[in-house]
Amino acid sequence: MEQWMYLLHSDFDSLDDSLQEWIYKEYSKLIYQDIYFMFQNHELAEDVVQDSFLKVITKAPYLKENSNIKAWLRTVARNTAYDLYKKGKKYCHFTQAKVVINIDTHGSVSDVANLVENHIRNELLYETLNGLNKKYRTFLILFYIQKKSYRDIADAQCISEQAVAQLLSRARKKLFYSFSKVWDK
């Protein structure tokens, strides 16, 4: 984190090109999965990562020294994603349902209500997932978002497929329990 603080308080334009590239890649690694989880769309996630990075490098010199950098970086990215979502895009894409709703011409009150409810539910699910133990969160992301097989996850994590199955089962239960508490309120 000290590296981030130092680099973010530097004049980004004056840094070496390779260092700028390294900073961007590290930022992208930190942010991309969270944003992809929100939109389920690679191009949209890349756009948000780029836009939020530009905001970060312009606002970072004004940060206080004792700020929680990772939390701030994620907040900037999430707010950039929300801004993109709220900009009044003509079409809202639901990748799981493979449906496109044109709110301007076909949207009824119930369509908009469902859209808002889905957005709120997804936001709460995202927050709940981020609140899980890092190990559980990693396994859920590998399996459900990155679509890795048990074997691929087992190989990458140097554990057995049975251990992957057990960890995923525990992670799903924990996510369900945590999300149920938040959603039922």
PDB file of C-alpha atoms in Angstrom:
ATOM      1  CA  MET A   1       0.000   0.000   0.000  1.00  0.00           C
ATOM      2  CA  GLU A   2       2.888   2.359   0.602  1.00  0.00           C
ATOM      3  CA  GLN A   3       3.810   1.990  -3.088  1.00  0.00           C
ATOM      4  CA  TRP A   4       0.289   2.998  -4.112  1.00  0.00           C
ATOM      5  CA  MET A   5       0.376   5.995  -1.833  1.00  0.00           C
ATOM      6  CA  TYR A   6       3.737   7.129  -3.178  1.00  0.00           C
ATOM      7  CA  LEU A   7       2.803   6.575  -6.809  1.00  0.00           C
ATOM      8  CA  LEU A   8      -0.594   8.190  -6.495  1.00  0.00           C
ATOM      9  CA  HIS A   9       0.869  11.279  -4.875  1.00  0.00           C
ATOM     10  CA  SER A  10       3.426  11.629  -7.678  1.00  0.00           C
ATOM     11  CA  ASP A  11       2.783  13.541 -10.872  1.00  0.00           C
ATOM     12  CA  PHE A  12       1.536  10.642 -12.976  1.00  0.00           C
ATOM     13  CA  ASP A  13       2.482  12.268 -16.281  1.00  0.00           C
ATOM     14  CA  SER A  14       6.080  12.628 -15.178  1.00  0.00           C
ATOM     15  CA  LEU A  15       6.461   8.923 -14.358  1.00  0.00           C
ATOM     16  CA  ASP A  16       8.259   6.568 -16.739  1.00  0.00           C
ATOM     17  CA  ASP A  17       5.976   4.919 -19.334  1.00  0.00           C
ATOM     18  CA  SER A  18       6.691   1.423 -18.015  1.00  0.00           C
ATOM     19  CA  LEU A  19       5.831   2.545 -14.469  1.00  0.00           C
ATOM     20  CA  GLN A  20       2.600   4.129 -15.704  1.00  0.00           C
ATOM     21  CA  GLU A  21       1.709   0.898 -17.440  1.00  0.00           C
ATOM     22  CA  TRP A  22       2.514  -1.121 -14.319  1.00  0.00           C
ATOM     23  CA  ILE A  23       0.323   1.153 -12.179  1.00  0.00           C
ATOM     24  CA  TYR A  24      -2.582   0.793 -14.593  1.00  0.00           C
ATOM     25  CA  LYS A  25      -2.242  -3.011 -14.731  1.00  0.00           C
ATOM     26  CA  GLU A  26      -2.131  -3.270 -10.932  1.00  0.00           C
ATOM     27  CA  TYR A  27      -5.153  -0.993 -10.668  1.00  0.00           C
ATOM     28  CA  SER A  28      -6.980  -3.069 -13.262  1.00  0.00           C
ATOM     29  CA  LYS A  29      -6.201  -6.293 -11.360  1.00  0.00           C
ATOM     30  CA  LEU A  30      -7.629  -4.776  -8.198  1.00  0.00           C
ATOM     31  CA  ILE A  31     -10.796  -3.382  -9.782  1.00  0.00           C
ATOM     32  CA  TYR A  32     -11.735  -5.436 -12.849  1.00  0.00           C
ATOM     33  CA  GLN A  33     -13.371  -8.448 -11.168  1.00  0.00           C
ATOM     34  CA  ASP A  34     -15.591  -6.262  -9.006  1.00  0.00           C
ATOM     35  CA  ILE A  35     -16.807  -4.245 -11.975  1.00  0.00           C
ATOM     36  CA  TYR A  36     -17.197  -7.295 -14.212  1.00  0.00           C
ATOM     37  CA  PHE A  37     -19.322  -8.883 -11.492  1.00  0.00           C
ATOM     38  CA  MET A  38     -21.651  -5.874 -11.626  1.00  0.00           C
ATOM     39  CA  PHE A  39     -22.155  -5.769 -15.400  1.00  0.00           C
ATOM     40  CA  GLN A  40     -21.229  -9.268 -16.608  1.00  0.00           C
ATOM     41  CA  ASN A  41     -19.786  -7.528 -19.670  1.00  0.00           C
ATOM     42  CA  HIS A  42     -16.073  -7.348 -20.463  1.00  0.00           C
ATOM     43  CA  GLU A  43     -16.187  -4.218 -22.624  1.00  0.00           C
ATOM     44  CA  LEU A  44     -18.265  -2.294 -20.099  1.00  0.00           C
ATOM     45  CA  ALA A  45     -15.973  -3.368 -17.263  1.00  0.00           C
ATOM     46  CA  GLU A  46     -12.913  -2.246 -19.242  1.00  0.00           C
ATOM     47  CA  ASP A  47     -14.532   1.141 -19.905  1.00  0.00           C
ATOM     48  CA  VAL A  48     -15.290   1.611 -16.210  1.00  0.00           C
ATOM     49  CA  VAL A  49     -11.754   0.591 -15.229  1.00  0.00           C
ATOM     50  CA  GLN A  50     -10.287   3.131 -17.664  1.00  0.00           C
ATOM     51  CA  ASP A  51     -12.659   5.944 -16.679  1.00  0.00           C
ATOM     52  CA  SER A  52     -12.185   5.350 -12.976  1.00  0.00           C
ATOM     53  CA  PHE A  53      -8.398   5.186 -13.396  1.00  0.00           C
ATOM     54  CA  LEU A  54      -8.420   8.647 -14.948  1.00  0.00           C
ATOM     55  CA  LYS A  55     -10.417   9.917 -11.969  1.00  0.00           C
ATOM     56  CA  VAL A  56      -8.014   8.246  -9.561  1.00  0.00           C
ATOM     57  CA  ILE A  57      -4.875   9.775 -11.019  1.00  0.00           C
ATOM     58  CA  THR A  58      -6.402  13.252 -11.038  1.00  0.00           C
ATOM     59  CA  LYS A  59      -7.816  13.106  -7.494  1.00  0.00           C
ATOM     60  CA  ALA A  60      -5.126  11.019  -5.780  1.00  0.00           C
ATOM     61  CA  PRO A  61      -2.712  13.865  -5.018  1.00  0.00           C
ATOM     62  CA  TYR A  62      -5.394  15.368  -2.766  1.00  0.00           C
ATOM     63  CA  LEU A  63      -5.812  12.246  -0.632  1.00  0.00           C
ATOM     64  CA  LYS A  64      -4.852  12.310   3.008  1.00  0.00           C
ATOM     65  CA  GLU A  65      -1.837  10.198   3.956  1.00  0.00           C
ATOM     66  CA  ASN A  66      -3.800   7.937   6.306  1.00  0.00           C
ATOM     67  CA  SER A  67      -6.562   7.108   3.801  1.00  0.00           C
ATOM     68  CA  ASN A  68      -7.560   3.507   3.111  1.00  0.00           C
ATOM     69  CA  ILE A  69      -6.309   3.420  -0.486  1.00  0.00           C
ATOM     70  CA  LYS A  70      -7.838   0.106  -1.569  1.00  0.00           C
ATOM     71  CA  ALA A  71     -11.266   1.086  -0.253  1.00  0.00           C
ATOM     72  CA  TRP A  72     -10.998   4.468  -1.947  1.00  0.00           C
ATOM     73  CA  LEU A  73      -9.931   2.917  -5.269  1.00  0.00           C
ATOM     74  CA  ARG A  74     -12.856   0.489  -5.161  1.00  0.00           C
ATOM     75  CA  THR A  75     -15.269   3.267  -4.222  1.00  0.00           C
ATOM     76  CA  VAL A  76     -14.139   5.427  -7.150  1.00  0.00           C
ATOM     77  CA  ALA A  77     -14.546   2.470  -9.529  1.00  0.00           C
ATOM     78  CA  ARG A  78     -17.955   1.508  -8.132  1.00  0.00           C
ATOM     79  CA  ASN A  79     -19.197   5.106  -8.316  1.00  0.00           C
ATOM     80  CA  THR A  80     -17.943   5.362 -11.889  1.00  0.00           C
ATOM     81  CA  ALA A  81     -19.865   2.180 -12.697  1.00  0.00           C
ATOM     82  CA  TYR A  82     -23.017   3.588 -11.076  1.00  0.00           C
ATOM     83  CA  ASP A  83     -22.587   6.828 -13.021  1.00  0.00           C
ATOM     84  CA  LEU A  84     -22.364   4.854 -16.256  1.00  0.00           C
ATOM     85  CA  TYR A  85     -25.449   2.883 -15.259  1.00  0.00           C
ATOM     86  CA  LYS A  86     -27.407   6.023 -14.371  1.00  0.00           C
ATOM     87  CA  LYS A  87     -26.335   8.089 -17.391  1.00  0.00           C
ATOM     88  CA  GLY A  88     -29.613   7.267 -18.990  1.00  0.00           C
ATOM     89  CA  LYS A  89     -28.359   4.616 -21.359  1.00  0.00           C
ATOM     90  CA  LYS A  90     -31.134   3.812 -23.774  1.00  0.00           C
ATOM     91  CA  TYR A  91     -30.799   0.052 -23.364  1.00  0.00           C
ATOM     92  CA  CYS A  92     -30.286  -1.987 -20.233  1.00  0.00           C
ATOM     93  CA  HIS A  93     -28.811  -5.417 -20.922  1.00  0.00           C
ATOM     94  CA  PHE A  94     -29.539  -8.454 -18.797  1.00  0.00           C
ATOM     95  CA  THR A  95     -26.997 -11.054 -19.819  1.00  0.00           C
ATOM     96  CA  GLN A  96     -28.459 -13.938 -17.810  1.00  0.00           C
ATOM     97  CA  ALA A  97     -31.936 -13.565 -19.282  1.00  0.00           C
ATOM     98  CA  LYS A  98     -30.686 -12.525 -22.738  1.00  0.00           C
ATOM     99  CA  VAL A  99     -33.322  -9.776 -22.778  1.00  0.00           C
ATOM    100  CA  VAL A 100     -33.013  -6.149 -23.837  1.00  0.00           C
ATOM    101  CA  ILE A 101     -35.555  -3.687 -22.480  1.00  0.00           C
ATOM    102  CA  ASN A 102     -35.944  -0.334 -24.176  1.00  0.00           C
ATOM    103  CA  ILE A 103     -37.189   1.778 -21.282  1.00  0.00           C
ATOM    104  CA  ASP A 104     -37.807   4.882 -23.382  1.00  0.00           C
ATOM    105  CA  THR A 105     -40.369   3.293 -25.689  1.00  0.00           C
ATOM    106  CA  HIS A 106     -41.586   0.031 -24.155  1.00  0.00           C
ATOM    107  CA  GLY A 107     -40.952   0.471 -20.454  1.00  0.00           C
ATOM    108  CA  SER A 108     -43.910   0.166 -18.168  1.00  0.00           C
ATOM    109  CA  VAL A 109     -43.924   0.968 -14.480  1.00  0.00           C
ATOM    110  CA  SER A 110     -43.554  -2.729 -13.646  1.00  0.00           C
ATOM    111  CA  ASP A 111     -40.558  -3.073 -16.011  1.00  0.00           C
ATOM    112  CA  VAL A 112     -38.830  -0.144 -14.356  1.00  0.00           C
ATOM    113  CA  ALA A 113     -39.720  -1.444 -10.875  1.00  0.00           C
ATOM    114  CA  ASN A 114     -38.267  -4.846 -11.773  1.00  0.00           C
ATOM    115  CA  LEU A 115     -35.172  -3.197 -13.206  1.00  0.00           C
ATOM    116  CA  VAL A 116     -34.649  -1.193 -10.009  1.00  0.00           C
ATOM    117  CA  GLU A 117     -35.294  -4.223  -7.790  1.00  0.00           C
ATOM    118  CA  ASN A 118     -32.819  -6.308  -9.821  1.00  0.00           C
ATOM    119  CA  HIS A 119     -30.218  -3.562  -9.592  1.00  0.00           C
ATOM    120  CA  ILE A 120     -30.650  -3.253  -5.816  1.00  0.00           C
ATOM    121  CA  ARG A 121     -30.513  -7.033  -5.373  1.00  0.00           C
ATOM    122  CA  ASN A 122     -27.367  -7.284  -7.497  1.00  0.00           C
ATOM    123  CA  GLU A 123     -25.743  -4.439  -5.575  1.00  0.00           C
ATOM    124  CA  LEU A 124     -26.531  -6.130  -2.237  1.00  0.00           C
ATOM    125  CA  LEU A 125     -25.260  -9.450  -3.578  1.00  0.00           C
ATOM    126  CA  TYR A 126     -22.047  -7.755  -4.722  1.00  0.00           C
ATOM    127  CA  GLU A 127     -21.566  -6.148  -1.298  1.00  0.00           C
ATOM    128  CA  THR A 128     -22.298  -9.442   0.443  1.00  0.00           C
ATOM    129  CA  LEU A 129     -19.807 -11.261  -1.778  1.00  0.00           C
ATOM    130  CA  ASN A 130     -17.166  -8.627  -1.001  1.00  0.00           C
ATOM    131  CA  GLY A 131     -17.836  -9.141   2.704  1.00  0.00           C
ATOM    132  CA  LEU A 132     -17.063 -12.859   2.548  1.00  0.00           C
ATOM    133  CA  ASN A 133     -13.816 -14.434   3.588  1.00  0.00           C
ATOM    134  CA  LYS A 134     -11.270 -13.845   0.796  1.00  0.00           C
ATOM    135  CA  LYS A 135     -10.867 -17.586   0.182  1.00  0.00           C
ATOM    136  CA  TYR A 136     -14.613 -18.125  -0.281  1.00  0.00           C
ATOM    137  CA  ARG A 137     -14.920 -15.029  -2.466  1.00  0.00           C
ATOM    138  CA  THR A 138     -12.040 -16.192  -4.669  1.00  0.00           C
ATOM    139  CA  PHE A 139     -13.531 -19.651  -5.205  1.00  0.00           C
ATOM    140  CA  LEU A 140     -16.985 -18.235  -6.012  1.00  0.00           C
ATOM    141  CA  ILE A 141     -15.520 -15.779  -8.516  1.00  0.00           C
ATOM    142  CA  LEU A 142     -13.363 -18.455 -10.153  1.00  0.00           C
ATOM    143  CA  PHE A 143     -16.279 -20.837 -10.537  1.00  0.00           C
ATOM    144  CA  TYR A 144     -19.264 -18.593 -11.267  1.00  0.00           C
ATOM    145  CA  ILE A 145     -17.775 -15.528 -12.915  1.00  0.00           C
ATOM    146  CA  GLN A 146     -14.649 -16.840 -14.602  1.00  0.00           C
ATOM    147  CA  LYS A 147     -16.413 -20.148 -15.403  1.00  0.00           C
ATOM    148  CA  LYS A 148     -13.466 -22.299 -14.295  1.00  0.00           C
ATOM    149  CA  SER A 149     -14.011 -26.026 -13.836  1.00  0.00           C
ATOM    150  CA  TYR A 150     -13.358 -27.825 -10.548  1.00  0.00           C
ATOM    151  CA  ARG A 151     -10.220 -29.318 -12.123  1.00  0.00           C
ATOM    152  CA  ASP A 152      -8.908 -25.912 -13.259  1.00  0.00           C
ATOM    153  CA  ILE A 153      -9.517 -24.402  -9.838  1.00  0.00           C
ATOM    154  CA  ALA A 154      -7.927 -27.393  -8.118  1.00  0.00           C
ATOM    155  CA  ASP A 155      -4.835 -27.144 -10.318  1.00  0.00           C
ATOM    156  CA  ALA A 156      -4.511 -23.397  -9.808  1.00  0.00           C
ATOM    157  CA  GLN A 157      -4.973 -23.629  -6.040  1.00  0.00           C
ATOM    158  CA  CYS A 158      -2.901 -26.834  -5.643  1.00  0.00           C
ATOM    159  CA  ILE A 159      -5.697 -28.719  -3.920  1.00  0.00           C
ATOM    160  CA  SER A 160      -7.910 -31.673  -4.821  1.00  0.00           C
ATOM    161  CA  GLU A 161     -11.161 -31.393  -6.754  1.00  0.00           C
ATOM    162  CA  GLN A 162     -12.957 -32.746  -3.693  1.00  0.00           C
ATOM    163  CA  ALA A 163     -11.540 -29.863  -1.646  1.00  0.00           C
ATOM    164  CA  VAL A 164     -12.755 -27.422  -4.306  1.00  0.00           C
ATOM    165  CA  ALA A 165     -16.250 -28.923  -4.137  1.00  0.00           C
ATOM    166  CA  GLN A 166     -16.262 -28.672  -0.351  1.00  0.00           C
ATOM    167  CA  LEU A 167     -14.987 -25.080  -0.343  1.00  0.00           C
ATOM    168  CA  LEU A 168     -17.535 -24.039  -2.974  1.00  0.00           C
ATOM    169  CA  SER A 169     -20.320 -25.674  -0.982  1.00  0.00           C
ATOM    170  CA  ARG A 170     -19.280 -23.807   2.172  1.00  0.00           C
ATOM    171  CA  ALA A 171     -18.867 -20.557   0.230  1.00  0.00           C
ATOM    172  CA  ARG A 172     -22.355 -20.878  -1.316  1.00  0.00           C
ATOM    173  CA  LYS A 173     -23.900 -21.556   2.091  1.00  0.00           C
ATOM    174  CA  LYS A 174     -22.098 -18.609   3.642  1.00  0.00           C
ATOM    175  CA  LEU A 175     -23.087 -16.310   0.764  1.00  0.00           C
ATOM    176  CA  PHE A 176     -26.704 -17.484   0.953  1.00  0.00           C
ATOM    177  CA  TYR A 177     -26.842 -17.019   4.720  1.00  0.00           C
ATOM    178  CA  SER A 178     -25.231 -13.553   4.608  1.00  0.00           C
ATOM    179  CA  PHE A 179     -27.309 -12.390   1.639  1.00  0.00           C
ATOM    180  CA  SER A 180     -30.549 -13.674   3.171  1.00  0.00           C
ATOM    181  CA  LYS A 181     -29.956 -11.584   6.278  1.00  0.00           C
ATOM    182  CA  VAL A 182     -29.466  -8.432   4.201  1.00  0.00           C
ATOM    183  CA  TRP A 183     -32.181  -9.060   1.588  1.00  0.00           C
ATOM    184  CA  ASP A 184     -34.922  -9.954   4.097  1.00  0.00           C
ATOM    185  CA  LYS A 185     -34.596  -6.648   5.969  1.00  0.00           C
TER     186      LYS A 185
END
